[in-house]
Short mmCIF file of C-alpha atoms in Angstrom, two decimals:
data_model
loop_
_atom_site.label_atom_id
_atom_site.label_comp_id
_atom_site.label_asym_id
_atom_site.label_seq_id
_atom_site.Cartn_x
_atom_site.Cartn_y
_atom_site.Cartn_z
CA MET A 1 -14.79 40.52 -4.16
CA VAL A 2 -14.55 40.53 -7.94
CA LYS A 3 -16.59 37.92 -9.76
CA GLN A 4 -13.56 36.06 -11.07
CA GLU A 5 -12.00 35.84 -7.65
CA ARG A 6 -15.24 34.51 -6.18
CA ALA A 7 -15.45 31.86 -8.87
CA ALA A 8 -11.88 30.76 -8.12
CA ARG A 9 -12.72 30.47 -4.42
CA THR A 10 -15.83 28.42 -5.13
CA ARG A 11 -13.84 26.10 -7.36
CA GLN A 12 -11.22 25.68 -4.63
CA ALA A 13 -13.87 25.01 -1.98
CA LEU A 14 -15.39 22.34 -4.23
CA ILE A 15 -12.01 20.63 -4.75
CA GLN A 16 -11.37 20.68 -1.02
CA ALA A 17 -14.82 19.27 -0.21
CA ALA A 18 -14.56 16.61 -2.93
CA ALA A 19 -11.16 15.49 -1.61
CA GLU A 20 -12.65 15.11 1.88
CA VAL A 21 -15.66 13.14 0.68
CA PHE A 22 -13.54 10.92 -1.63
CA ALA A 23 -11.17 10.18 1.26
CA GLU A 24 -14.05 9.35 3.61
CA GLU A 25 -16.43 7.44 1.35
CA GLY A 26 -14.47 6.48 -1.73
CA PHE A 27 -15.01 7.80 -5.25
CA VAL A 28 -17.91 5.53 -6.23
CA THR A 29 -20.02 6.18 -3.14
CA ALA A 30 -19.41 9.93 -2.99
CA SER A 31 -22.40 11.94 -4.15
CA LEU A 32 -22.26 15.33 -5.84
CA SER A 33 -24.88 16.74 -3.49
CA THR A 34 -22.81 15.74 -0.43
CA ILE A 35 -19.86 17.53 -2.02
CA SER A 36 -21.73 20.74 -2.87
CA LYS A 37 -23.30 20.84 0.59
CA ARG A 38 -19.89 20.36 2.22
CA ALA A 39 -18.48 23.18 0.08
CA GLY A 40 -21.42 25.40 1.02
CA VAL A 41 -22.49 25.98 -2.58
CA SER A 42 -25.53 25.03 -4.67
CA ASN A 43 -25.67 22.03 -7.01
CA GLY A 44 -25.90 24.54 -9.83
CA ALA A 45 -22.64 26.16 -8.80
CA LEU A 46 -20.98 22.75 -8.68
CA HIS A 47 -22.17 21.94 -12.19
CA PHE A 48 -21.00 25.34 -13.43
CA HIS A 49 -17.44 24.36 -12.43
CA PHE A 50 -17.47 20.58 -12.95
CA ALA A 51 -19.59 18.69 -15.47
CA ASN A 52 -19.38 15.43 -13.52
CA LYS A 53 -17.77 13.57 -10.63
CA GLY A 54 -14.92 12.33 -12.81
CA MET A 55 -13.87 15.89 -13.61
CA LEU A 56 -13.92 16.77 -9.91
CA ALA A 57 -11.72 13.77 -9.21
CA ASP A 58 -9.34 14.87 -11.98
CA ALA A 59 -9.13 18.31 -10.36
CA VAL A 60 -8.37 16.79 -6.94
CA GLU A 61 -5.65 14.63 -8.45
CA ALA A 62 -4.14 17.56 -10.36
CA GLU A 63 -4.07 19.67 -7.21
CA ALA A 64 -2.52 16.82 -5.20
CA ALA A 65 0.03 16.22 -7.95
CA LYS A 66 1.01 19.88 -7.71
CA ALA A 67 1.45 19.55 -3.94
CA VAL A 68 3.64 16.45 -4.34
CA ARG A 69 5.70 18.24 -6.99
CA LEU A 70 6.25 21.17 -4.61
CA ILE A 71 7.40 18.74 -1.92
CA THR A 72 9.90 16.94 -4.15
CA GLU A 73 11.20 20.15 -5.74
CA ALA A 74 11.68 21.76 -2.33
CA ALA A 75 13.54 18.68 -1.07
CA ARG A 76 15.89 18.73 -4.02
CA ALA A 77 16.40 22.49 -3.87
CA TRP A 78 17.34 22.12 -0.21
CA GLN A 79 19.43 18.95 -0.26
CA GLY A 80 20.47 18.52 -3.89
CA GLU A 81 21.06 15.06 -5.33
CA SER A 82 21.65 13.39 -1.99
CA LEU A 83 19.86 10.67 -0.06
CA GLN A 84 18.89 13.37 2.44
CA ALA A 85 16.58 14.88 -0.19
CA VAL A 86 14.71 11.56 -0.38
CA VAL A 87 14.56 11.26 3.41
CA ASP A 88 13.21 14.81 3.66
CA ALA A 89 10.66 14.27 0.88
CA THR A 90 9.22 11.13 2.54
CA HIS A 91 8.77 13.10 5.76
CA GLU A 92 7.01 15.93 3.94
CA LEU A 93 4.87 13.50 1.96
CA THR A 94 3.62 11.62 5.02
CA ARG A 95 3.09 14.92 6.81
CA SER A 96 0.94 16.21 3.98
CA LEU A 97 -0.96 12.90 3.82
CA THR A 98 -1.91 13.60 7.43
CA HIS A 99 -2.68 17.31 7.17
CA ASP A 100 -3.59 18.08 3.58
CA THR A 101 -6.97 16.64 2.62
CA VAL A 102 -6.35 17.22 -1.07
CA VAL A 103 -3.18 15.11 -1.01
CA ARG A 104 -4.92 12.38 1.03
CA GLY A 105 -7.91 12.45 -1.34
CA GLY A 106 -5.65 12.36 -4.39
CA PHE A 107 -3.88 9.22 -3.14
CA GLU A 108 -7.21 7.61 -2.21
CA LEU A 109 -8.29 8.12 -5.83
CA ALA A 110 -5.08 6.46 -6.99
CA GLY A 111 -6.17 3.35 -5.12
CA ASP A 112 -9.69 3.33 -6.53
CA THR A 113 -10.33 0.26 -8.66
CA THR A 114 -12.81 2.09 -10.86
CA ARG A 115 -10.28 4.79 -11.76
CA ARG A 116 -7.39 2.48 -12.54
CA GLY A 117 -5.24 3.19 -15.50
CA GLU A 118 -5.16 6.94 -14.87
CA PRO A 119 -1.62 8.19 -14.36
CA SER A 120 -1.54 8.12 -10.58
CA LEU A 121 0.16 10.05 -7.82
CA ARG A 122 1.91 6.86 -6.83
CA THR A 123 3.52 6.71 -10.26
CA GLN A 124 4.62 10.33 -9.98
CA TRP A 125 6.19 9.59 -6.58
CA ARG A 126 7.87 6.42 -7.86
CA HIS A 127 9.47 8.27 -10.77
CA TRP A 128 10.87 10.93 -8.48
CA VAL A 129 12.28 8.38 -6.03
CA GLU A 130 13.86 6.40 -8.87
CA ASP A 131 15.36 9.52 -10.41
CA SER A 132 16.70 10.65 -7.04
CA LEU A 133 18.30 7.27 -6.26
CA ARG A 134 19.88 7.20 -9.71
CA ARG A 135 21.39 10.64 -9.09
CA ALA A 136 22.57 9.69 -5.60
CA ASP A 137 24.23 6.62 -7.08
CA ARG A 138 25.95 8.70 -9.77
CA ASN A 139 27.28 10.94 -7.02
CA GLY A 140 28.72 7.95 -5.20
CA ALA A 141 26.31 8.35 -2.28
CA LEU A 142 25.16 4.71 -2.20
CA ALA A 143 26.90 1.92 -0.32
CA GLU A 144 28.95 -0.50 -2.39
CA GLY A 145 26.97 -3.40 -3.81
CA VAL A 146 23.58 -1.72 -3.38
CA SER A 147 21.71 -1.00 -6.60
CA TRP A 148 19.84 2.28 -6.97
CA SER A 149 16.83 0.57 -8.53
CA ASP A 150 16.45 -2.03 -5.77
CA SER A 151 16.79 0.73 -3.19
CA ALA A 152 14.16 2.80 -4.98
CA ARG A 153 11.76 -0.15 -5.02
CA VAL A 154 12.10 -0.67 -1.26
CA ILE A 155 11.50 3.04 -0.58
CA VAL A 156 8.52 3.26 -2.96
CA ALA A 157 6.89 0.08 -1.64
CA ALA A 158 7.34 1.15 1.99
CA THR A 159 6.02 4.68 1.44
CA VAL A 160 3.00 3.38 -0.49
CA GLY A 161 2.50 0.99 2.44
CA PHE A 162 2.61 3.92 4.89
CA GLU A 163 0.11 5.81 2.75
CA VAL A 164 -2.33 2.87 2.57
CA LEU A 165 -1.98 1.71 6.18
CA GLY A 166 -2.15 5.35 7.28
CA GLY A 167 -5.71 5.55 5.95
CA ASP A 168 -6.82 3.45 8.94
CA ASP A 169 -4.10 4.20 11.45
CA THR A 170 -2.29 7.54 11.19
CA SER A 171 0.64 6.36 13.32
CA TRP A 172 2.03 4.89 10.09
CA LEU A 173 2.36 8.47 8.82
CA SER A 174 3.97 9.86 11.96
CA ARG A 175 7.39 11.44 11.92
CA GLN A 176 8.50 8.78 14.39
CA ASN A 177 7.48 5.94 12.10
CA VAL A 178 9.18 7.43 9.05
CA THR A 179 12.30 8.19 11.12
CA ARG A 180 12.50 4.57 12.27
CA PHE A 181 12.11 3.35 8.72
CA TRP A 182 15.15 5.41 7.71
CA GLU A 183 17.08 4.30 10.78
CA VAL A 184 16.63 0.71 9.65
CA ILE A 185 17.26 1.38 5.97
CA LEU A 186 19.96 4.09 5.76
CA PRO A 187 22.87 2.09 7.21
CA ARG A 188 22.34 -0.35 4.37
CA LEU A 189 21.86 2.18 1.54
CA ALA A 190 24.26 5.00 2.33
CA GLY A 191 27.97 5.04 1.64
CA ARG A 192 30.04 5.07 4.82
CA GLN A 193 31.30 8.61 4.31
CA ASP A 194 27.72 9.94 4.11
CA LEU A 195 26.04 7.94 6.83
CA ASP A 196 27.08 10.15 9.75
CA ARG A 197 25.76 13.25 8.05
CA LEU A 198 22.33 11.85 7.17
CA VAL A 199 19.44 12.77 9.46
CA SER A 200 16.76 10.06 9.61
CA SER A 201 14.23 12.43 11.12
CA GLY A 202 14.61 14.90 8.24
CA SER A 203 16.89 17.89 7.88
CA ARG A 204 14.26 20.65 7.76
CA PRO A 205 13.10 21.80 11.16
CA SER A 206 9.80 23.33 10.07
CA ALA A 207 7.13 22.46 7.55
CA VAL A 208 7.52 23.40 3.90
CA VAL A 209 4.22 22.09 2.58
CA PRO A 210 2.80 25.32 1.19
CA SER A 211 -0.83 24.26 1.44
CA ALA A 212 -2.12 27.79 2.08
CA GLU A 213 0.09 29.20 -0.65
CA ARG A 214 -1.30 26.63 -3.07
CA THR A 215 -4.94 27.30 -2.35
CA SER A 216 -4.61 31.04 -2.66
CA GLY A 217 -2.76 30.72 -5.99
CA MET B 1 -23.48 -35.79 -6.77
CA VAL B 2 -25.23 -35.60 -3.43
CA LYS B 3 -27.28 -32.49 -2.78
CA GLN B 4 -25.06 -31.26 0.04
CA GLU B 5 -21.94 -31.61 -2.05
CA ARG B 6 -23.55 -29.70 -4.90
CA ALA B 7 -24.52 -26.90 -2.54
CA ALA B 8 -20.94 -26.66 -1.27
CA ARG B 9 -19.67 -26.43 -4.82
CA THR B 10 -22.12 -23.71 -5.71
CA ARG B 11 -21.13 -21.76 -2.62
CA GLN B 12 -17.46 -22.11 -3.56
CA ALA B 13 -18.13 -21.01 -7.15
CA LEU B 14 -19.93 -17.93 -5.84
CA ILE B 15 -17.04 -17.01 -3.53
CA GLN B 16 -14.57 -17.43 -6.39
CA ALA B 17 -16.69 -15.33 -8.77
CA ALA B 18 -17.28 -12.64 -6.14
CA ALA B 19 -13.54 -12.40 -5.43
CA GLU B 20 -12.88 -11.91 -9.14
CA VAL B 21 -15.54 -9.24 -9.54
CA PHE B 22 -14.49 -7.42 -6.33
CA ALA B 23 -10.86 -7.42 -7.50
CA GLU B 24 -11.83 -6.09 -10.95
CA GLU B 25 -14.53 -3.57 -10.13
CA GLY B 26 -14.29 -2.90 -6.43
CA PHE B 27 -16.86 -3.82 -3.80
CA VAL B 28 -19.25 -0.89 -4.31
CA THR B 29 -19.53 -1.24 -8.09
CA ALA B 30 -19.79 -5.04 -8.16
CA SER B 31 -23.33 -6.23 -8.85
CA LEU B 32 -24.84 -9.46 -7.56
CA SER B 33 -26.10 -10.39 -11.02
CA THR B 34 -22.57 -10.07 -12.48
CA ILE B 35 -21.37 -12.38 -9.72
CA SER B 36 -24.07 -15.02 -10.17
CA LYS B 37 -23.59 -14.95 -13.96
CA ARG B 38 -19.83 -15.37 -13.52
CA ALA B 39 -20.42 -18.32 -11.18
CA GLY B 40 -22.85 -19.86 -13.65
CA VAL B 41 -25.72 -19.96 -11.18
CA SER B 42 -29.10 -18.22 -10.91
CA ASN B 43 -29.76 -15.13 -8.79
CA GLY B 44 -32.00 -17.35 -6.67
CA ALA B 45 -29.13 -19.72 -5.96
CA LEU B 46 -26.94 -16.79 -4.97
CA HIS B 47 -29.56 -15.52 -2.54
CA PHE B 48 -30.01 -19.01 -1.10
CA HIS B 49 -26.34 -18.91 -0.04
CA PHE B 50 -25.77 -15.20 0.64
CA ALA B 51 -28.40 -12.73 1.82
CA ASN B 52 -26.48 -9.73 0.46
CA LYS B 53 -23.24 -8.48 -1.03
CA GLY B 54 -21.73 -7.77 2.38
CA MET B 55 -22.09 -11.43 3.36
CA LEU B 56 -20.41 -12.50 0.12
CA ALA B 57 -17.56 -10.13 0.88
CA ASP B 58 -17.28 -11.57 4.39
CA ALA B 59 -17.05 -15.06 2.89
CA VAL B 60 -14.30 -13.97 0.47
CA GLU B 61 -12.36 -12.40 3.32
CA ALA B 62 -12.77 -15.46 5.54
CA GLU B 63 -11.55 -17.72 2.73
CA ALA B 64 -8.58 -15.42 2.03
CA ALA B 65 -7.78 -15.26 5.74
CA LYS B 66 -7.68 -19.07 5.79
CA ALA B 67 -5.27 -19.06 2.83
CA VAL B 68 -2.99 -16.53 4.52
CA ARG B 69 -3.07 -18.58 7.73
CA LEU B 70 -2.05 -21.71 5.80
CA ILE B 71 0.86 -19.77 4.26
CA THR B 72 2.15 -18.45 7.57
CA GLU B 73 1.66 -21.76 9.39
CA ALA B 74 3.48 -23.65 6.64
CA ALA B 75 6.36 -21.17 6.73
CA ARG B 76 6.75 -21.56 10.47
CA ALA B 77 6.40 -25.34 10.36
CA TRP B 78 9.16 -25.43 7.75
CA GLN B 79 11.57 -22.82 9.09
CA GLY B 80 10.64 -22.40 12.75
CA GLU B 81 11.15 -19.10 14.51
CA SER B 82 13.76 -17.81 12.08
CA LEU B 83 13.89 -14.88 9.70
CA GLN B 84 13.78 -17.43 6.88
CA ALA B 85 10.17 -18.23 7.82
CA VAL B 86 9.28 -14.56 7.22
CA VAL B 87 11.20 -14.49 3.94
CA ASP B 88 9.41 -17.64 2.79
CA ALA B 89 5.98 -16.36 3.85
CA THR B 90 6.39 -13.09 1.92
CA HIS B 91 7.23 -15.10 -1.19
CA GLU B 92 4.19 -17.32 -0.75
CA LEU B 93 1.95 -14.35 -0.02
CA THR B 94 2.95 -12.42 -3.15
CA ARG B 95 2.69 -15.64 -5.17
CA SER B 96 -0.84 -16.21 -3.96
CA LEU B 97 -1.74 -12.55 -4.60
CA THR B 98 -0.79 -13.24 -8.21
CA HIS B 99 -2.40 -16.66 -8.64
CA ASP B 100 -5.19 -16.97 -6.11
CA THR B 101 -8.15 -14.74 -6.94
CA VAL B 102 -9.69 -15.22 -3.51
CA VAL B 103 -6.57 -13.90 -1.78
CA ARG B 104 -6.32 -10.98 -4.23
CA GLY B 105 -10.04 -10.22 -3.78
CA GLY B 106 -9.73 -10.46 0.00
CA PHE B 107 -6.92 -7.89 0.07
CA GLU B 108 -8.81 -5.61 -2.35
CA LEU B 109 -11.69 -5.63 0.14
CA ALA B 110 -9.27 -4.69 2.92
CA GLY B 111 -8.49 -1.53 0.93
CA ASP B 112 -12.12 -0.61 0.33
CA THR B 113 -13.05 2.67 2.02
CA THR B 114 -16.65 1.60 2.50
CA ARG B 115 -15.64 -1.55 4.41
CA ARG B 116 -13.14 0.10 6.71
CA GLY B 117 -13.08 -0.90 10.31
CA GLU B 118 -13.54 -4.60 9.59
CA PRO B 119 -10.62 -6.67 10.89
CA SER B 120 -8.61 -6.86 7.70
CA LEU B 121 -6.22 -9.30 6.09
CA ARG B 122 -3.53 -6.65 6.36
CA THR B 123 -3.94 -6.67 10.14
CA GLN B 124 -3.72 -10.46 10.24
CA TRP B 125 -0.49 -10.31 8.20
CA ARG B 126 0.95 -7.54 10.37
CA HIS B 127 0.32 -9.50 13.55
CA TRP B 128 2.07 -12.55 12.17
CA VAL B 129 5.09 -10.56 10.98
CA GLU B 130 5.36 -8.81 14.36
CA ASP B 131 5.07 -12.09 16.23
CA SER B 132 7.69 -13.69 13.99
CA LEU B 133 10.18 -10.85 14.38
CA ARG B 134 9.70 -10.90 18.14
CA ARG B 135 10.47 -14.61 18.17
CA ALA B 136 13.47 -14.20 15.88
CA ASP B 137 14.77 -11.49 18.20
CA ARG B 138 14.32 -13.74 21.25
CA ASN B 139 16.33 -16.40 19.44
CA GLY B 140 19.16 -13.95 18.83
CA ALA B 141 18.57 -13.95 15.08
CA LEU B 142 18.50 -10.16 14.66
CA ALA B 143 21.55 -7.97 14.16
CA GLU B 144 22.70 -5.97 17.14
CA GLY B 145 21.00 -2.60 17.51
CA VAL B 146 18.06 -3.49 15.28
CA SER B 147 14.67 -3.54 16.97
CA TRP B 148 12.19 -6.27 16.11
CA SER B 149 9.29 -3.83 15.99
CA ASP B 150 11.00 -1.39 13.60
CA SER B 151 12.00 -4.33 11.41
CA ALA B 152 8.44 -5.62 11.42
CA ARG B 153 7.11 -2.20 10.40
CA VAL B 154 9.47 -2.04 7.42
CA ILE B 155 8.48 -5.53 6.28
CA VAL B 156 4.75 -4.92 6.75
CA ALA B 157 4.82 -1.54 4.98
CA ALA B 158 6.82 -2.92 2.04
CA THR B 159 4.64 -6.00 1.60
CA VAL B 160 1.44 -3.93 1.76
CA GLY B 161 3.11 -1.69 -0.83
CA PHE B 162 3.80 -4.73 -3.05
CA GLU B 163 0.19 -5.84 -2.67
CA VAL B 164 -1.24 -2.43 -3.58
CA LEU B 165 1.19 -1.60 -6.40
CA GLY B 166 0.79 -5.18 -7.67
CA GLY B 167 -2.87 -4.47 -8.40
CA ASP B 168 -1.76 -2.38 -11.39
CA ASP B 169 1.62 -3.90 -12.16
CA THR B 170 2.21 -7.53 -11.20
CA SER B 171 6.00 -7.19 -11.41
CA TRP B 172 5.81 -5.88 -7.83
CA LEU B 173 4.60 -9.34 -6.83
CA SER B 174 7.24 -11.26 -8.77
CA ARG B 175 9.67 -13.58 -7.05
CA GLN B 176 12.47 -11.39 -8.40
CA ASN B 177 11.09 -8.25 -6.80
CA VAL B 178 10.58 -9.91 -3.41
CA THR B 179 14.05 -11.47 -3.61
CA ARG B 180 15.63 -8.08 -4.26
CA PHE B 181 13.75 -6.59 -1.34
CA TRP B 182 15.26 -9.21 0.96
CA GLU B 183 18.70 -8.78 -0.58
CA VAL B 184 18.55 -5.12 0.39
CA ILE B 185 17.02 -5.67 3.80
CA LEU B 186 18.50 -8.89 5.22
CA PRO B 187 22.12 -7.70 5.61
CA ARG B 188 20.75 -5.03 7.91
CA LEU B 189 18.32 -7.20 9.90
CA ALA B 190 20.04 -10.55 10.30
CA GLY B 191 22.73 -11.37 12.82
CA ARG B 192 26.09 -12.08 11.19
CA GLN B 193 26.05 -15.78 12.07
CA ASP B 194 22.70 -16.25 10.29
CA LEU B 195 23.18 -14.09 7.22
CA ASP B 196 25.07 -16.66 5.14
CA ARG B 197 22.38 -19.26 5.67
CA LEU B 198 19.42 -17.07 4.74
CA VAL B 199 18.01 -17.45 1.22
CA SER B 200 16.50 -14.22 -0.11
CA SER B 201 14.68 -16.03 -2.88
CA GLY B 202 12.93 -18.33 -0.40
CA SER B 203 13.93 -21.75 0.91
CA ARG B 204 11.08 -23.79 -0.54
CA PRO B 205 11.64 -24.88 -4.13
CA SER B 206 8.01 -25.50 -5.04
CA ALA B 207 4.70 -23.91 -4.21
CA VAL B 208 2.91 -24.72 -1.01
CA VAL B 209 -0.18 -22.58 -1.49
CA PRO B 210 -2.80 -25.25 -1.16
CA SER B 211 -5.41 -23.46 -3.24
CA ALA B 212 -6.87 -26.68 -4.70
CA GLU B 213 -6.84 -28.32 -1.30
CA ARG B 214 -8.67 -25.35 0.17
CA THR B 215 -11.41 -25.19 -2.45
CA SER B 216 -12.20 -28.89 -2.24
CA GLY B 217 -12.36 -28.76 1.56
#
């Protein structure tokens, strides 16, 4: 393995280990030596890549932000400016909160009192949902009398709720739970002509979260 | 002032100060000396009442749990087993998350990774919402084809979302935000005969959060 490649792998292993430890213990309690041990590298190697815990947390958040961006971009590429894109993205987001430690760790950091004020993953998600609802509204996809911004607030609040409650009880992040949410909510949000075509359980049969792709990149 | 009364006041001041410091800094970072200073008492007085930080946190959570119980009991006493009781309780809960530091601090503790596993305020709230929706369903207050448990999950997830997002941006806890949530959600949940009578902005004109009553008790 070339030196540069090895360094990139070590960095990635450290981000992965940090995300796990942040998710388990919280940012404040997490120790650098627990993280380096988990990553299977020396303290020296950790310090070569990250000057302090804050910089490791920034790297986890950046990586998680990239994963969330891939999810939302894929949903829009697949379903355009429709409500289905939002339905699909919530399914992929909750799926990756269950399976992708970096995404879970990134959201845990967003909730950390000591790191407040940083631009958070929740804000990134909120902006995308708002933008998507605005577009759906412009395309006439919303039911009459329903505002895009109120709809966006309900979706954002509920998904943040799933994320937070899912930290203790993963059933909140299950496909079934998210499907039921949309079954309750879609008949109110979607225009009548669209409702029959919308799939509450998501329109993509298989996973699109390119976690492996991301880590090798 | 009699000695016993003074001790009760000191204890209350410590709980109040601890809730503030937990909400601002998080449980792990909060120091006992910051808390005693904030309460205007000596470290010795703090240790007379609370052996350690965990016991202070337990006291904050117990106090917050009492406040939430008062809110839900008042809502049911006022509006019975109707959806309006749930609407009213969400308004009172978000109001008290804005104005009552002990309630805010109690919910912050519920989100603390290091205190996970404790029976949390969020669980208490979820149980009440589930119980209320079950009762409303039994009374025929839900729209046809809508399940009480799915409805409860949407309400719980959204209110936990309000609570968490409200830590950074209090507009999520505003009466307007909660009203808009119900305006989106009620036409889907409520039976047609009830919908006209339900008030999304809450049916109680003035506050019922008996914060003063609680602290003097």
